[in-house]
Amino acid sequence: MILVTGATGDIGGEVCRLLHDAGTPFRAMCRKQEQINAFREKGIDAVLGDFDRPDTLTGAMEGCESMLLLSGPSPDQTDREIRAIDAAKAAGVSRIVKISASDSNLRTPVPWAQAHAHIDHHLRASGLRWTILRPTAYMQNLLWFKDPISKGVLPQTSGKGCASWVDTRDVARVAVTVLTEGGHDKATYFLTGPEALDMRDISRRLSDVLGRKVRFVNLPKSAFWGLMRAVGTSQWMAKGLAVQFADVVAGHHAVDPTSEVERLTGVPPHDFEQFASDYRAQFVKAA
Ligand SMILES: NC(=O)c1ccc[n+]([C@@H]2O[C@H](COP(=O)([O-])OP(=O)(O)OC[C@H]3O[C@@H](n4cnc5c(N)ncnc54)[C@H](OP(=O)(O)O)[C@@H]3O)[C@@H](O)[C@H]2O)c1
């Protein structure tokens, strides 16, 4: 039995869909009853589990051999996932596949990348079997900017910096492969899309697929921070995003493309045009 945490999110949701379609036994962990009901209505086993309520974790993990470990970025992420690793060990889970990040690093100024580094080290030292997946920036992050994109503007602060953007559907496919196959213990995989693209490349591709001009506007870091705050992003998240794009990506510190998605799954990753075309309606119809 596999326990899928983060099951209501982007990657976890896709992992559940793929496992369900393949008829693989698994359990989706959710923190609200209505989320559990929604899974059960689709014929999927679901259980209550909240990383912030350790009392719920033992029951959620009982009888599971493997766990996909995933939670969203938050100042509490390190505590949450370390608590989950310790609970899994106590509950008899023998293997954890963790969604980390390509820029996971103890010394980085990017808060979630530093959180992942602490969690990755804790997992490696746990005595459990582990695999760490380290994806680059998600193509789906572009949906944060779907309103300005629908009006012909892509605001960013990453200058000429490139990222090897990866589609979350490909991250989910790798997670399913690793969760359902042997031979991935003590492995760390850097997951990327097929090419490194800067924001000018992205705006050109969006223009082609949407059939209307999308112009990249490179904002100063402080203006990008202000924009993020204006659209309701928390102070912690806005500061982290500004640092990540203005310092790390603009400073050319992001990883180059790898061939891990195709090597592990046998299918090449989505390229940016495919992503933009699959999500075209969201970019076009945004307010
Ligand atoms: N964005 C990027 O470019 C990027 C790149 C590399 C790595 N990453 C990493 O990828 C992960 C995010 O993946 P994603 O986009 O699939 O996540 P997501 O869509 O934001 O979903 C987060 C999931 O975590 C669950 N969760 C949050 N707090 C929880 C708690 N206290 N207890 C139990 N579950 C909890 C959420 O449940 P609810 O529905 O109840 O909120 C949701 O299912 C993060 O670790 C991030 O650092 C992101």
CSV table of C-alpha atoms and ligand atoms in Angstrom, one decimal:
chain,number,residue,atom,x,y,z
A,1,MET,CA,0.0,0.0,0.0
A,2,ILE,CA,1.2,3.5,-1.0
A,3,LEU,CA,0.2,6.6,1.0
A,4,VAL,CA,0.0,9.7,-1.2
A,5,THR,CA,0.3,12.9,0.9
A,6,GLY,CA,-0.4,16.3,-0.8
A,7,ALA,CA,-3.1,14.4,-2.6
A,8,THR,CA,-5.3,17.5,-3.2
A,9,GLY,CA,-2.4,19.4,-4.8
A,10,ASP,CA,-1.1,19.6,-8.3
A,11,ILE,CA,1.4,16.7,-8.2
A,12,GLY,CA,-0.3,14.6,-5.6
A,13,GLY,CA,-3.6,14.9,-7.4
A,14,GLU,CA,-2.0,13.7,-10.7
A,15,VAL,CA,-0.2,10.9,-8.8
A,16,CYS,CA,-3.6,9.7,-7.5
A,17,ARG,CA,-5.1,9.8,-10.9
A,18,LEU,CA,-2.3,7.8,-12.5
A,19,LEU,CA,-2.3,5.2,-9.7
A,20,HIS,CA,-6.1,4.9,-9.8
A,21,ASP,CA,-6.1,4.4,-13.6
A,22,ALA,CA,-3.4,1.7,-13.3
A,23,GLY,CA,-5.3,-0.1,-10.6
A,24,THR,CA,-2.4,0.2,-8.1
A,25,PRO,CA,-3.5,0.0,-4.4
A,26,PHE,CA,-2.9,3.4,-2.7
A,27,ARG,CA,-4.5,5.7,-0.1
A,28,ALA,CA,-4.8,9.5,-0.4
A,29,MET,CA,-4.1,11.5,2.7
A,30,CYS,CA,-6.2,14.7,3.1
A,31,ARG,CA,-6.7,17.1,6.0
A,32,LYS,CA,-10.4,17.9,5.5
A,33,GLN,CA,-13.4,15.6,5.5
A,34,GLU,CA,-14.9,17.0,2.3
A,35,GLN,CA,-11.6,16.2,0.5
A,36,ILE,CA,-11.9,12.6,1.8
A,37,ASN,CA,-15.5,12.4,0.6
A,38,ALA,CA,-14.5,13.7,-2.9
A,39,PHE,CA,-11.9,10.9,-3.3
A,40,ARG,CA,-14.2,8.2,-2.0
A,41,GLU,CA,-16.9,9.3,-4.5
A,42,LYS,CA,-14.3,8.5,-7.2
A,43,GLY,CA,-13.7,5.0,-5.7
A,44,ILE,CA,-10.4,6.1,-4.1
A,45,ASP,CA,-9.4,5.1,-0.6
A,46,ALA,CA,-8.8,8.3,1.4
A,47,VAL,CA,-7.9,9.0,5.0
A,48,LEU,CA,-7.6,11.9,7.4
A,49,GLY,CA,-4.0,13.1,8.0
A,50,ASP,CA,-2.6,16.5,8.8
A,51,PHE,CA,1.1,17.2,9.3
A,52,ASP,CA,0.1,19.8,11.9
A,53,ARG,CA,-1.8,17.2,13.9
A,54,PRO,CA,0.6,14.3,14.7
A,55,ASP,CA,-2.2,12.3,16.3
A,56,THR,CA,-3.8,11.9,12.8
A,57,LEU,CA,-0.6,10.6,11.2
A,58,THR,CA,-0.2,7.1,12.8
A,59,GLY,CA,-3.7,6.1,11.6
A,60,ALA,CA,-3.2,7.5,8.2
A,61,MET,CA,0.1,5.6,7.7
A,62,GLU,CA,-0.9,2.3,9.3
A,63,GLY,CA,-0.4,-0.6,6.9
A,64,CYS,CA,1.5,1.5,4.3
A,65,GLU,CA,4.8,0.3,2.9
A,66,SER,CA,5.6,3.4,0.9
A,67,MET,CA,4.8,7.1,1.1
A,68,LEU,CA,5.0,10.0,-1.3
A,69,LEU,CA,6.0,13.0,0.9
A,70,LEU,CA,4.8,16.3,-0.3
A,71,SER,CA,3.5,19.6,1.2
A,72,GLY,CA,3.2,23.1,-0.1
A,73,PRO,CA,5.7,25.9,0.6
A,74,SER,CA,5.2,27.4,4.0
A,75,PRO,CA,7.3,28.7,6.9
A,76,ASP,CA,6.2,25.4,8.6
A,77,GLN,CA,7.3,23.1,5.8
A,78,THR,CA,10.5,21.8,7.5
A,79,ASP,CA,8.7,21.0,10.8
A,80,ARG,CA,5.8,19.4,8.9
A,81,GLU,CA,7.8,17.1,6.7
A,82,ILE,CA,10.3,16.1,9.4
A,83,ARG,CA,7.4,15.2,11.7
A,84,ALA,CA,5.9,13.1,8.8
A,85,ILE,CA,9.2,11.3,8.3
A,86,ASP,CA,9.4,10.5,12.0
A,87,ALA,CA,5.8,9.4,12.1
A,88,ALA,CA,6.3,7.2,9.1
A,89,LYS,CA,9.2,5.5,10.7
A,90,ALA,CA,7.2,4.9,13.9
A,91,ALA,CA,4.2,3.5,11.9
A,92,GLY,CA,6.4,1.0,10.0
A,93,VAL,CA,6.5,2.7,6.6
A,94,SER,CA,9.7,1.5,5.0
A,95,ARG,CA,10.2,3.8,2.0
A,96,ILE,CA,9.7,7.5,1.3
A,97,VAL,CA,9.7,9.2,-2.1
A,98,LYS,CA,10.1,12.9,-1.4
A,99,ILE,CA,9.3,15.8,-3.7
A,100,SER,CA,12.2,18.2,-3.0
A,101,ALA,CA,13.5,21.0,-5.3
A,102,SER,CA,16.4,21.4,-7.7
A,103,ASP,CA,17.8,24.3,-5.7
A,104,SER,CA,17.6,22.5,-2.3
A,105,ASN,CA,20.6,23.9,-0.4
A,106,LEU,CA,21.3,24.7,3.3
A,107,ARG,CA,22.9,28.0,2.4
A,108,THR,CA,20.4,29.4,-0.1
A,109,PRO,CA,18.5,32.6,0.6
A,110,VAL,CA,15.4,31.0,-0.9
A,111,PRO,CA,13.4,29.8,2.1
A,112,TRP,CA,11.6,26.8,0.6
A,113,ALA,CA,14.9,25.6,-1.0
A,114,GLN,CA,16.5,25.7,2.4
A,115,ALA,CA,13.6,23.9,4.0
A,116,HIS,CA,13.9,21.1,1.4
A,117,ALA,CA,17.6,20.8,2.2
A,118,HIS,CA,16.9,20.3,5.9
A,119,ILE,CA,14.2,17.7,5.1
A,120,ASP,CA,16.3,15.9,2.5
A,121,HIS,CA,19.1,15.5,5.1
A,122,HIS,CA,16.7,14.3,7.8
A,123,LEU,CA,15.3,11.7,5.4
A,124,ARG,CA,18.7,10.5,4.3
A,125,ALA,CA,19.7,10.0,8.0
A,126,SER,CA,16.4,8.4,9.0
A,127,GLY,CA,17.4,4.8,8.3
A,128,LEU,CA,14.3,4.5,6.0
A,129,ARG,CA,14.6,3.6,2.3
A,130,TRP,CA,14.4,6.9,0.3
A,131,THR,CA,14.3,8.5,-3.1
A,132,ILE,CA,14.5,12.3,-3.5
A,133,LEU,CA,13.0,14.0,-6.6
A,134,ARG,CA,14.4,17.4,-7.3
A,135,PRO,CA,12.3,19.2,-9.9
A,136,THR,CA,13.1,22.6,-11.3
A,137,ALA,CA,10.6,25.5,-11.7
A,138,TYR,CA,7.1,24.2,-12.6
A,139,MET,CA,5.6,25.4,-15.9
A,140,GLN,CA,2.3,25.6,-14.0
A,141,ASN,CA,3.8,28.5,-12.0
A,142,LEU,CA,3.0,30.6,-15.2
A,143,LEU,CA,-0.6,30.3,-14.3
A,144,TRP,CA,0.0,32.7,-11.4
A,145,PHE,CA,0.4,35.3,-14.1
A,146,LYS,CA,-2.6,34.2,-16.2
A,147,ASP,CA,-4.4,37.5,-15.7
A,148,PRO,CA,-1.6,39.8,-17.0
A,149,ILE,CA,-0.8,37.2,-19.7
A,150,SER,CA,-4.4,37.3,-20.9
A,151,LYS,CA,-3.8,41.1,-21.3
A,152,GLY,CA,-0.6,40.7,-23.2
A,153,VAL,CA,2.0,41.2,-20.4
A,154,LEU,CA,4.3,38.7,-18.6
A,155,PRO,CA,5.7,40.5,-15.5
A,156,GLN,CA,8.9,39.0,-13.9
A,157,THR,CA,12.2,39.9,-12.4
A,158,SER,CA,14.4,37.2,-13.7
A,159,GLY,CA,16.1,39.3,-16.5
A,160,LYS,CA,18.0,37.0,-18.9
A,161,GLY,CA,18.1,34.1,-16.4
A,162,CYS,CA,16.9,30.7,-17.6
A,163,ALA,CA,15.1,27.9,-15.9
A,164,SER,CA,14.7,24.3,-17.2
A,165,TRP,CA,10.9,24.5,-16.6
A,166,VAL,CA,9.3,21.2,-15.9
A,167,ASP,CA,5.6,20.2,-16.2
A,168,THR,CA,4.1,19.0,-12.9
A,169,ARG,CA,2.5,16.1,-14.9
A,170,ASP,CA,6.0,14.8,-15.7
A,171,VAL,CA,7.0,15.1,-12.0
A,172,ALA,CA,4.0,13.1,-11.1
A,173,ARG,CA,4.8,10.4,-13.7
A,174,VAL,CA,8.3,10.0,-12.3
A,175,ALA,CA,6.9,9.8,-8.8
A,176,VAL,CA,4.5,7.0,-9.8
A,177,THR,CA,7.4,5.1,-11.6
A,178,VAL,CA,9.6,5.3,-8.6
A,179,LEU,CA,6.8,4.4,-6.1
A,180,THR,CA,5.8,1.3,-8.1
A,181,GLU,CA,9.3,0.0,-9.2
A,182,GLY,CA,12.3,-1.2,-7.3
A,183,GLY,CA,15.8,0.0,-7.9
A,184,HIS,CA,15.5,3.6,-6.8
A,185,ASP,CA,16.8,3.5,-3.2
A,186,LYS,CA,19.3,6.2,-2.2
A,187,ALA,CA,18.8,7.9,-5.6
A,188,THR,CA,18.4,11.7,-6.1
A,189,TYR,CA,16.9,12.7,-9.5
A,190,PHE,CA,17.0,16.2,-11.0
A,191,LEU,CA,13.8,16.6,-13.0
A,192,THR,CA,13.6,19.2,-15.8
A,193,GLY,CA,11.8,19.9,-19.0
A,194,PRO,CA,13.6,19.5,-22.3
A,195,GLU,CA,15.1,23.0,-22.5
A,196,ALA,CA,16.3,26.0,-20.5
A,197,LEU,CA,14.1,29.1,-21.3
A,198,ASP,CA,14.3,32.7,-20.2
A,199,MET,CA,11.2,34.9,-19.9
A,200,ARG,CA,11.7,36.3,-23.4
A,201,ASP,CA,11.6,32.7,-24.8
A,202,ILE,CA,8.5,32.0,-22.7
A,203,SER,CA,6.7,35.1,-23.8
A,204,ARG,CA,7.5,34.3,-27.5
A,205,ARG,CA,6.1,30.8,-27.1
A,206,LEU,CA,3.0,32.0,-25.3
A,207,SER,CA,2.4,34.6,-28.1
A,208,ASP,CA,2.6,31.8,-30.7
A,209,VAL,CA,0.3,29.4,-28.8
A,210,LEU,CA,-2.2,32.0,-27.7
A,211,GLY,CA,-2.2,33.8,-31.1
A,212,ARG,CA,-1.7,37.2,-29.5
A,213,LYS,CA,1.3,39.2,-28.5
A,214,VAL,CA,2.6,38.6,-24.9
A,215,ARG,CA,5.4,41.0,-23.9
A,216,PHE,CA,7.9,40.2,-21.1
A,217,VAL,CA,8.3,43.1,-18.7
A,218,ASN,CA,11.4,42.8,-16.5
A,219,LEU,CA,10.5,44.5,-13.2
A,220,PRO,CA,13.0,45.6,-10.5
A,221,LYS,CA,13.1,43.2,-7.6
A,222,SER,CA,11.2,45.6,-5.3
A,223,ALA,CA,8.4,46.2,-7.9
A,224,PHE,CA,8.0,42.4,-8.5
A,225,TRP,CA,7.7,42.0,-4.7
A,226,GLY,CA,5.1,44.8,-4.6
A,227,LEU,CA,3.2,43.1,-7.5
A,228,MET,CA,3.2,39.8,-5.6
A,229,ARG,CA,1.9,41.5,-2.5
A,230,ALA,CA,-0.8,43.3,-4.5
A,231,VAL,CA,-2.2,40.1,-5.8
A,232,GLY,CA,-2.5,38.7,-2.2
A,233,THR,CA,0.7,36.7,-1.9
A,234,SER,CA,1.9,36.5,1.7
A,235,GLN,CA,4.9,38.6,2.8
A,236,TRP,CA,7.0,35.5,3.3
A,237,MET,CA,6.1,34.1,-0.2
A,238,ALA,CA,6.5,37.4,-2.0
A,239,LYS,CA,10.0,37.9,-0.5
A,240,GLY,CA,11.0,34.3,-1.3
A,241,LEU,CA,9.8,34.6,-4.9
A,242,ALA,CA,11.6,37.9,-5.5
A,243,VAL,CA,14.8,36.4,-4.1
A,244,GLN,CA,14.4,33.2,-6.2
A,245,PHE,CA,13.8,35.0,-9.5
A,246,ALA,CA,15.9,38.2,-9.1
A,247,ASP,CA,18.9,36.6,-7.5
A,248,VAL,CA,19.0,32.8,-8.2
A,249,VAL,CA,17.4,32.7,-11.7
A,250,ALA,CA,18.6,36.1,-12.9
A,251,GLY,CA,22.1,35.2,-11.5
A,252,HIS,CA,22.1,32.1,-13.8
A,253,HIS,CA,22.2,29.6,-10.9
A,254,ALA,CA,19.3,27.4,-12.1
A,255,VAL,CA,20.1,23.8,-13.3
A,256,ASP,CA,20.5,22.9,-16.9
A,257,PRO,CA,18.2,20.3,-18.5
A,258,THR,CA,18.6,16.6,-17.7
A,259,SER,CA,17.2,13.5,-19.4
A,260,GLU,CA,15.9,12.0,-16.2
A,261,VAL,CA,12.1,12.2,-17.0
A,262,GLU,CA,12.5,10.2,-20.2
A,263,ARG,CA,15.2,7.8,-18.8
A,264,LEU,CA,12.9,6.9,-15.8
A,265,THR,CA,9.5,6.8,-17.5
A,266,GLY,CA,10.4,6.0,-21.1
A,267,VAL,CA,8.4,9.1,-22.3
A,268,PRO,CA,9.9,12.5,-23.0
A,269,PRO,CA,8.8,15.4,-20.8
A,270,HIS,CA,6.3,18.0,-22.1
A,271,ASP,CA,7.9,20.9,-23.9
A,272,PHE,CA,6.7,24.5,-23.1
A,273,GLU,CA,4.5,24.7,-26.3
A,274,GLN,CA,2.6,21.5,-25.3
A,275,PHE,CA,2.1,22.9,-21.8
A,276,ALA,CA,0.8,26.3,-23.1
A,277,SER,CA,-1.4,24.6,-25.6
A,278,ASP,CA,-2.9,22.2,-22.9
A,279,TYR,CA,-3.6,25.2,-20.6
A,280,ARG,CA,-4.5,27.7,-23.3
A,281,ALA,CA,-8.1,28.1,-22.1
A,282,GLN,CA,-6.9,29.3,-18.7
A,283,PHE,CA,-4.4,31.9,-20.2
A,284,VAL,CA,-7.0,33.2,-22.6
A,285,LYS,CA,-10.1,33.2,-20.4
A,286,ALA,CA,-8.5,34.8,-17.3
A,287,ALA,CA,-10.1,38.0,-16.1
B,1,LIG,N1,6.5,25.6,-7.7
B,1,LIG,C1,7.7,25.2,-8.1
B,1,LIG,O1,8.2,25.7,-9.2
B,1,LIG,C2,8.4,24.1,-7.4
B,1,LIG,C3,9.6,23.6,-8.0
B,1,LIG,C4,10.3,22.6,-7.3
B,1,LIG,C5,9.7,22.0,-6.1
B,1,LIG,N2,8.6,22.5,-5.6
B,1,LIG,C6,8.0,21.9,-4.4
B,1,LIG,O2,6.8,21.2,-4.8
B,1,LIG,C7,6.0,21.1,-3.7
B,1,LIG,C8,4.6,21.6,-4.1
B,1,LIG,O3,4.0,20.7,-5.0
B,1,LIG,P1,2.6,21.0,-5.5
B,1,LIG,O4,2.7,22.2,-6.4
B,1,LIG,O5,2.0,19.7,-6.1
B,1,LIG,O6,1.8,21.4,-4.2
B,1,LIG,P2,0.4,22.1,-4.0
B,1,LIG,O7,-0.4,22.0,-5.2
B,1,LIG,O8,0.7,23.5,-3.4
B,1,LIG,O9,-0.3,21.2,-2.9
B,1,LIG,C9,0.2,21.1,-1.6
B,1,LIG,C10,-0.4,19.9,-0.9
B,1,LIG,O10,0.1,19.8,0.5
B,1,LIG,C11,-1.1,19.7,1.3
B,1,LIG,N3,-0.8,20.2,2.6
B,1,LIG,C12,-0.4,21.5,3.0
B,1,LIG,N4,-0.3,21.6,4.3
B,1,LIG,C13,-0.6,20.3,4.8
B,1,LIG,C14,-0.7,19.8,6.1
B,1,LIG,N5,-0.4,20.6,7.2
B,1,LIG,N6,-1.0,18.5,6.3
B,1,LIG,C15,-1.2,17.7,5.2
B,1,LIG,N7,-1.2,18.2,3.9
B,1,LIG,C16,-0.9,19.5,3.8
B,1,LIG,C17,-2.2,20.5,0.6
B,1,LIG,O11,-3.4,20.1,1.2
B,1,LIG,P3,-4.7,21.2,1.2
B,1,LIG,O12,-5.4,21.0,-0.1
B,1,LIG,O13,-5.5,20.7,2.3
B,1,LIG,O14,-4.1,22.6,1.3
B,1,LIG,C18,-2.0,20.0,-0.8
B,1,LIG,O15,-2.5,18.8,-1.0
B,1,LIG,C19,6.6,22.0,-2.6
B,1,LIG,O16,7.3,21.2,-1.7
B,1,LIG,C20,7.5,22.9,-3.4
B,1,LIG,O17,8.6,23.4,-2.7
B,1,LIG,C21,7.9,23.5,-6.3
